[in-house]
Amino acid sequence: MATNRTFTMLKPDSVEKGNIGAILEKITASGFRIVAMKLTQMTTADAKAFYGIHSERPFFPELVEYMTRGPIVAAILEKENAVEDFRTLIGATNPADAAEGTIRKLFANSISENAVHGSDSDENAAIEGAFHFSGREMF
Ligand code: UDP
Ligand code: MG
């Protein structure tokens, strides 16, 4: 059953470049309601667990280094068809392939430093949201 919720992170490069406000504006203007949100920083153990599915990939050590180097904005978002619509809004993993007007096209540096995370399924949205937020932080 679709839950109409997805999970996002504005990654360290977005925070470093002062893009939090601009990215949140695009997200809310696209019809997503903020259910939960915080500025936080992942530990190495957090990042290894969060991206565990990629642990055998060659880019994994670099990904963990990147995702832990500074604060992120973590958020749960709500909208009809949230997971799919948010993936459309952020664009392809590699900003060079991302459609015009997408968040990654506008704000990402490269395939590794690509500005934002978006869950890839309803199941992972629930797991990832619960990784960062307790029930009493969701509104
Ligand atoms: N990534 C990378 N190199 C790659 C592919 C992915 O550094 O060749 C990083 C990038 O930050 C990406 C994350 O690993 O967002 C997770 O990869 P995934 O394939 O799940 O992409 P996403 O779902 O974020 O589009
Ligand atoms: Mg992914």
PDB file of C-alpha atoms and ligand atoms in Angstrom:
ATOM      1  CA  MET A   1       0.000   0.000   0.000  1.00  0.00           C
ATOM      2  CA  ALA A   2       1.363   3.426  -0.926  1.00  0.00           C
ATOM      3  CA  THR A   3       1.934   5.509   2.184  1.00  0.00           C
ATOM      4  CA  ASN A   4       2.166   8.893   0.425  1.00  0.00           C
ATOM      5  CA  ARG A   5       5.340   9.667   2.357  1.00  0.00           C
ATOM      6  CA  THR A   6       8.958   9.812   1.334  1.00  0.00           C
ATOM      7  CA  PHE A   7      12.224  10.596   3.070  1.00  0.00           C
ATOM      8  CA  THR A   8      14.861  13.100   1.956  1.00  0.00           C
ATOM      9  CA  MET A   9      18.230  14.435   3.007  1.00  0.00           C
ATOM     10  CA  LEU A  10      19.706  17.715   1.837  1.00  0.00           C
ATOM     11  CA  LYS A  11      23.258  16.388   1.710  1.00  0.00           C
ATOM     12  CA  PRO A  12      26.379  18.109   3.147  1.00  0.00           C
ATOM     13  CA  ASP A  13      27.186  19.920  -0.130  1.00  0.00           C
ATOM     14  CA  SER A  14      23.735  21.550  -0.111  1.00  0.00           C
ATOM     15  CA  VAL A  15      24.205  22.778   3.459  1.00  0.00           C
ATOM     16  CA  GLU A  16      27.788  23.965   2.756  1.00  0.00           C
ATOM     17  CA  LYS A  17      26.679  25.959  -0.289  1.00  0.00           C
ATOM     18  CA  GLY A  18      23.816  27.673   1.549  1.00  0.00           C
ATOM     19  CA  ASN A  19      21.174  25.955  -0.571  1.00  0.00           C
ATOM     20  CA  ILE A  20      18.841  24.755   2.212  1.00  0.00           C
ATOM     21  CA  GLY A  21      16.284  27.530   1.655  1.00  0.00           C
ATOM     22  CA  ALA A  22      16.285  27.311  -2.150  1.00  0.00           C
ATOM     23  CA  ILE A  23      15.868  23.529  -2.142  1.00  0.00           C
ATOM     24  CA  LEU A  24      13.123  23.566   0.500  1.00  0.00           C
ATOM     25  CA  GLU A  25      11.316  26.222  -1.553  1.00  0.00           C
ATOM     26  CA  LYS A  26      11.319  23.912  -4.593  1.00  0.00           C
ATOM     27  CA  ILE A  27      10.092  21.005  -2.469  1.00  0.00           C
ATOM     28  CA  THR A  28       7.194  22.863  -0.859  1.00  0.00           C
ATOM     29  CA  ALA A  29       6.290  24.655  -4.119  1.00  0.00           C
ATOM     30  CA  SER A  30       5.981  21.187  -5.680  1.00  0.00           C
ATOM     31  CA  GLY A  31       3.247  20.273  -3.214  1.00  0.00           C
ATOM     32  CA  PHE A  32       5.129  18.330  -0.549  1.00  0.00           C
ATOM     33  CA  ARG A  33       4.125  18.892   3.089  1.00  0.00           C
ATOM     34  CA  ILE A  34       6.895  18.694   5.705  1.00  0.00           C
ATOM     35  CA  VAL A  35       6.008  15.967   8.214  1.00  0.00           C
ATOM     36  CA  ALA A  36       9.360  15.976  10.068  1.00  0.00           C
ATOM     37  CA  MET A  37      12.597  17.949   9.643  1.00  0.00           C
ATOM     38  CA  LYS A  38      15.925  18.556  11.381  1.00  0.00           C
ATOM     39  CA  LEU A  39      19.535  19.640  10.912  1.00  0.00           C
ATOM     40  CA  THR A  40      21.696  16.701  11.964  1.00  0.00           C
ATOM     41  CA  GLN A  41      25.006  14.988  11.176  1.00  0.00           C
ATOM     42  CA  MET A  42      25.478  11.314  10.381  1.00  0.00           C
ATOM     43  CA  THR A  43      28.222   9.360  12.117  1.00  0.00           C
ATOM     44  CA  THR A  44      30.325   6.916  10.117  1.00  0.00           C
ATOM     45  CA  ALA A  45      28.281   4.061  11.597  1.00  0.00           C
ATOM     46  CA  ASP A  46      25.042   5.863  10.620  1.00  0.00           C
ATOM     47  CA  ALA A  47      26.153   6.343   7.018  1.00  0.00           C
ATOM     48  CA  LYS A  48      27.409   2.762   6.685  1.00  0.00           C
ATOM     49  CA  ALA A  49      24.059   1.480   7.952  1.00  0.00           C
ATOM     50  CA  PHE A  50      21.922   3.904   5.950  1.00  0.00           C
ATOM     51  CA  TYR A  51      23.726   3.050   2.689  1.00  0.00           C
ATOM     52  CA  GLY A  52      24.346  -0.601   3.611  1.00  0.00           C
ATOM     53  CA  ILE A  53      22.854  -1.777   0.307  1.00  0.00           C
ATOM     54  CA  HIS A  54      25.821  -0.115  -1.464  1.00  0.00           C
ATOM     55  CA  SER A  55      28.538  -1.530   0.835  1.00  0.00           C
ATOM     56  CA  GLU A  56      30.162  -3.610  -1.927  1.00  0.00           C
ATOM     57  CA  ARG A  57      30.185  -0.796  -4.489  1.00  0.00           C
ATOM     58  CA  PRO A  58      33.527   0.893  -5.329  1.00  0.00           C
ATOM     59  CA  PHE A  59      32.174   4.330  -4.401  1.00  0.00           C
ATOM     60  CA  PHE A  60      31.078   3.253  -0.877  1.00  0.00           C
ATOM     61  CA  PRO A  61      34.052   4.635   1.146  1.00  0.00           C
ATOM     62  CA  GLU A  62      33.814   7.965  -0.691  1.00  0.00           C
ATOM     63  CA  LEU A  63      30.023   8.034  -0.130  1.00  0.00           C
ATOM     64  CA  VAL A  64      30.429   7.479   3.624  1.00  0.00           C
ATOM     65  CA  GLU A  65      33.136  10.173   3.811  1.00  0.00           C
ATOM     66  CA  TYR A  66      30.930  12.649   1.932  1.00  0.00           C
ATOM     67  CA  MET A  67      27.737  11.979   3.873  1.00  0.00           C
ATOM     68  CA  THR A  68      29.468  12.367   7.263  1.00  0.00           C
ATOM     69  CA  ARG A  69      31.617  15.438   6.566  1.00  0.00           C
ATOM     70  CA  GLY A  70      29.063  17.970   7.757  1.00  0.00           C
ATOM     71  CA  PRO A  71      25.445  18.488   8.719  1.00  0.00           C
ATOM     72  CA  ILE A  72      22.511  17.457   6.589  1.00  0.00           C
ATOM     73  CA  VAL A  73      18.821  18.376   6.650  1.00  0.00           C
ATOM     74  CA  ALA A  74      16.749  15.214   7.123  1.00  0.00           C
ATOM     75  CA  ALA A  75      13.020  15.387   6.392  1.00  0.00           C
ATOM     76  CA  ILE A  76       9.915  13.294   5.868  1.00  0.00           C
ATOM     77  CA  LEU A  77       7.630  14.630   3.136  1.00  0.00           C
ATOM     78  CA  GLU A  78       3.996  13.918   2.347  1.00  0.00           C
ATOM     79  CA  LYS A  79       2.173  14.121  -0.966  1.00  0.00           C
ATOM     80  CA  GLU A  80       0.049  11.836  -3.086  1.00  0.00           C
ATOM     81  CA  ASN A  81       2.461   9.488  -4.929  1.00  0.00           C
ATOM     82  CA  ALA A  82       5.285  10.933  -2.808  1.00  0.00           C
ATOM     83  CA  VAL A  83       8.122   8.487  -3.560  1.00  0.00           C
ATOM     84  CA  GLU A  84       7.786   8.588  -7.344  1.00  0.00           C
ATOM     85  CA  ASP A  85       6.988  12.306  -7.582  1.00  0.00           C
ATOM     86  CA  PHE A  86       9.951  13.208  -5.383  1.00  0.00           C
ATOM     87  CA  ARG A  87      12.322  11.096  -7.494  1.00  0.00           C
ATOM     88  CA  THR A  88      11.035  13.009 -10.515  1.00  0.00           C
ATOM     89  CA  LEU A  89      11.576  16.335  -8.728  1.00  0.00           C
ATOM     90  CA  ILE A  90      15.194  15.511  -7.785  1.00  0.00           C
ATOM     91  CA  GLY A  91      16.210  14.072 -11.169  1.00  0.00           C
ATOM     92  CA  ALA A  92      18.753  11.432 -12.157  1.00  0.00           C
ATOM     93  CA  THR A  93      21.560  10.352  -9.785  1.00  0.00           C
ATOM     94  CA  ASN A  94      24.104  11.949 -12.129  1.00  0.00           C
ATOM     95  CA  PRO A  95      23.249  15.660 -12.511  1.00  0.00           C
ATOM     96  CA  ALA A  96      24.674  15.510 -16.046  1.00  0.00           C
ATOM     97  CA  ASP A  97      21.716  13.245 -16.908  1.00  0.00           C
ATOM     98  CA  ALA A  98      19.125  15.078 -14.767  1.00  0.00           C
ATOM     99  CA  ALA A  99      16.231  16.851 -16.494  1.00  0.00           C
ATOM    100  CA  GLU A 100      16.128  20.658 -16.664  1.00  0.00           C
ATOM    101  CA  GLY A 101      14.591  22.230 -13.564  1.00  0.00           C
ATOM    102  CA  THR A 102      15.236  19.228 -11.300  1.00  0.00           C
ATOM    103  CA  ILE A 103      16.928  19.768  -7.949  1.00  0.00           C
ATOM    104  CA  ARG A 104      20.013  17.797  -8.950  1.00  0.00           C
ATOM    105  CA  LYS A 105      20.299  19.666 -12.253  1.00  0.00           C
ATOM    106  CA  LEU A 106      20.114  22.977 -10.393  1.00  0.00           C
ATOM    107  CA  PHE A 107      22.145  22.230  -7.274  1.00  0.00           C
ATOM    108  CA  ALA A 108      24.334  19.090  -7.641  1.00  0.00           C
ATOM    109  CA  ASN A 109      28.088  19.055  -8.293  1.00  0.00           C
ATOM    110  CA  SER A 110      28.560  15.492  -9.578  1.00  0.00           C
ATOM    111  CA  ILE A 111      27.223  11.927  -9.459  1.00  0.00           C
ATOM    112  CA  SER A 112      28.746  11.524  -6.000  1.00  0.00           C
ATOM    113  CA  GLU A 113      27.972  14.974  -4.541  1.00  0.00           C
ATOM    114  CA  ASN A 114      24.431  15.180  -5.817  1.00  0.00           C
ATOM    115  CA  ALA A 115      22.709  17.538  -3.376  1.00  0.00           C
ATOM    116  CA  VAL A 116      19.773  15.433  -2.205  1.00  0.00           C
ATOM    117  CA  HIS A 117      18.577  11.952  -1.297  1.00  0.00           C
ATOM    118  CA  GLY A 118      15.145  10.587  -2.146  1.00  0.00           C
ATOM    119  CA  SER A 119      13.773   7.199  -1.080  1.00  0.00           C
ATOM    120  CA  ASP A 120      13.324   4.658  -3.876  1.00  0.00           C
ATOM    121  CA  SER A 121      10.256   2.794  -2.516  1.00  0.00           C
ATOM    122  CA  ASP A 122       7.493   3.143   0.076  1.00  0.00           C
ATOM    123  CA  GLU A 123       9.167   0.429   2.126  1.00  0.00           C
ATOM    124  CA  ASN A 124      12.523   2.242   2.170  1.00  0.00           C
ATOM    125  CA  ALA A 125      10.812   5.589   2.844  1.00  0.00           C
ATOM    126  CA  ALA A 126       9.384   4.141   6.066  1.00  0.00           C
ATOM    127  CA  ILE A 127      12.715   2.528   7.061  1.00  0.00           C
ATOM    128  CA  GLU A 128      14.739   5.684   6.310  1.00  0.00           C
ATOM    129  CA  GLY A 129      12.247   7.999   8.048  1.00  0.00           C
ATOM    130  CA  ALA A 130      12.345   5.825  11.160  1.00  0.00           C
ATOM    131  CA  PHE A 131      16.176   5.809  10.989  1.00  0.00           C
ATOM    132  CA  HIS A 132      16.206   9.581  11.612  1.00  0.00           C
ATOM    133  CA  PHE A 133      12.982  10.367  13.468  1.00  0.00           C
ATOM    134  CA  SER A 134      10.967   9.046  16.381  1.00  0.00           C
ATOM    135  CA  GLY A 135       7.183   8.977  16.123  1.00  0.00           C
ATOM    136  CA  ARG A 136       6.854  12.090  18.303  1.00  0.00           C
ATOM    137  CA  GLU A 137       8.987  14.080  15.796  1.00  0.00           C
ATOM    138  CA  MET A 138       6.529  13.403  12.949  1.00  0.00           C
ATOM    139  CA  PHE A 139       3.599  15.801  12.534  1.00  0.00           C
TER     140      PHE A 139
HETATM  141  N1  UDP B   1      26.917   7.444  -5.791  1.00  0.00           N
HETATM  142  C1  UDP B   1      28.232   7.670  -6.142  1.00  0.00           C
HETATM  143  N2  UDP B   1      28.708   7.133  -7.316  1.00  0.00           N
HETATM  144  C2  UDP B   1      27.927   6.387  -8.143  1.00  0.00           C
HETATM  145  C3  UDP B   1      26.592   6.144  -7.778  1.00  0.00           C
HETATM  146  C4  UDP B   1      26.117   6.686  -6.589  1.00  0.00           C
HETATM  147  O1  UDP B   1      28.963   8.338  -5.416  1.00  0.00           O
HETATM  148  O2  UDP B   1      28.405   5.918  -9.180  1.00  0.00           O
HETATM  149  C5  UDP B   1      26.398   8.019  -4.531  1.00  0.00           C
HETATM  150  C6  UDP B   1      25.484   9.228  -4.773  1.00  0.00           C
HETATM  151  O3  UDP B   1      25.665  10.163  -3.713  1.00  0.00           O
HETATM  152  C7  UDP B   1      24.114   8.582  -4.733  1.00  0.00           C
HETATM  153  C8  UDP B   1      24.307   7.549  -3.628  1.00  0.00           C
HETATM  154  O4  UDP B   1      25.619   7.040  -3.839  1.00  0.00           O
HETATM  155  O5  UDP B   1      23.090   9.513  -4.463  1.00  0.00           O
HETATM  156  C9  UDP B   1      23.328   6.403  -3.646  1.00  0.00           C
HETATM  157  O6  UDP B   1      23.337   5.806  -4.940  1.00  0.00           O
HETATM  158  P1  UDP B   1      21.987   5.383  -5.662  1.00  0.00           P
HETATM  159  O7  UDP B   1      22.355   4.561  -6.841  1.00  0.00           O
HETATM  160  O8  UDP B   1      21.046   4.796  -4.661  1.00  0.00           O
HETATM  161  O9  UDP B   1      21.424   6.786  -6.219  1.00  0.00           O
HETATM  162  P2  UDP B   1      20.160   7.669  -5.775  1.00  0.00           P
HETATM  163  O10 UDP B   1      19.091   6.731  -5.325  1.00  0.00           O
HETATM  164  O11 UDP B   1      20.644   8.586  -4.678  1.00  0.00           O
HETATM  165  O12 UDP B   1      19.780   8.433  -7.020  1.00  0.00           O
HETATM  166 MG    MG B   2      19.100   5.152  -4.037  1.00  0.00          MG
END
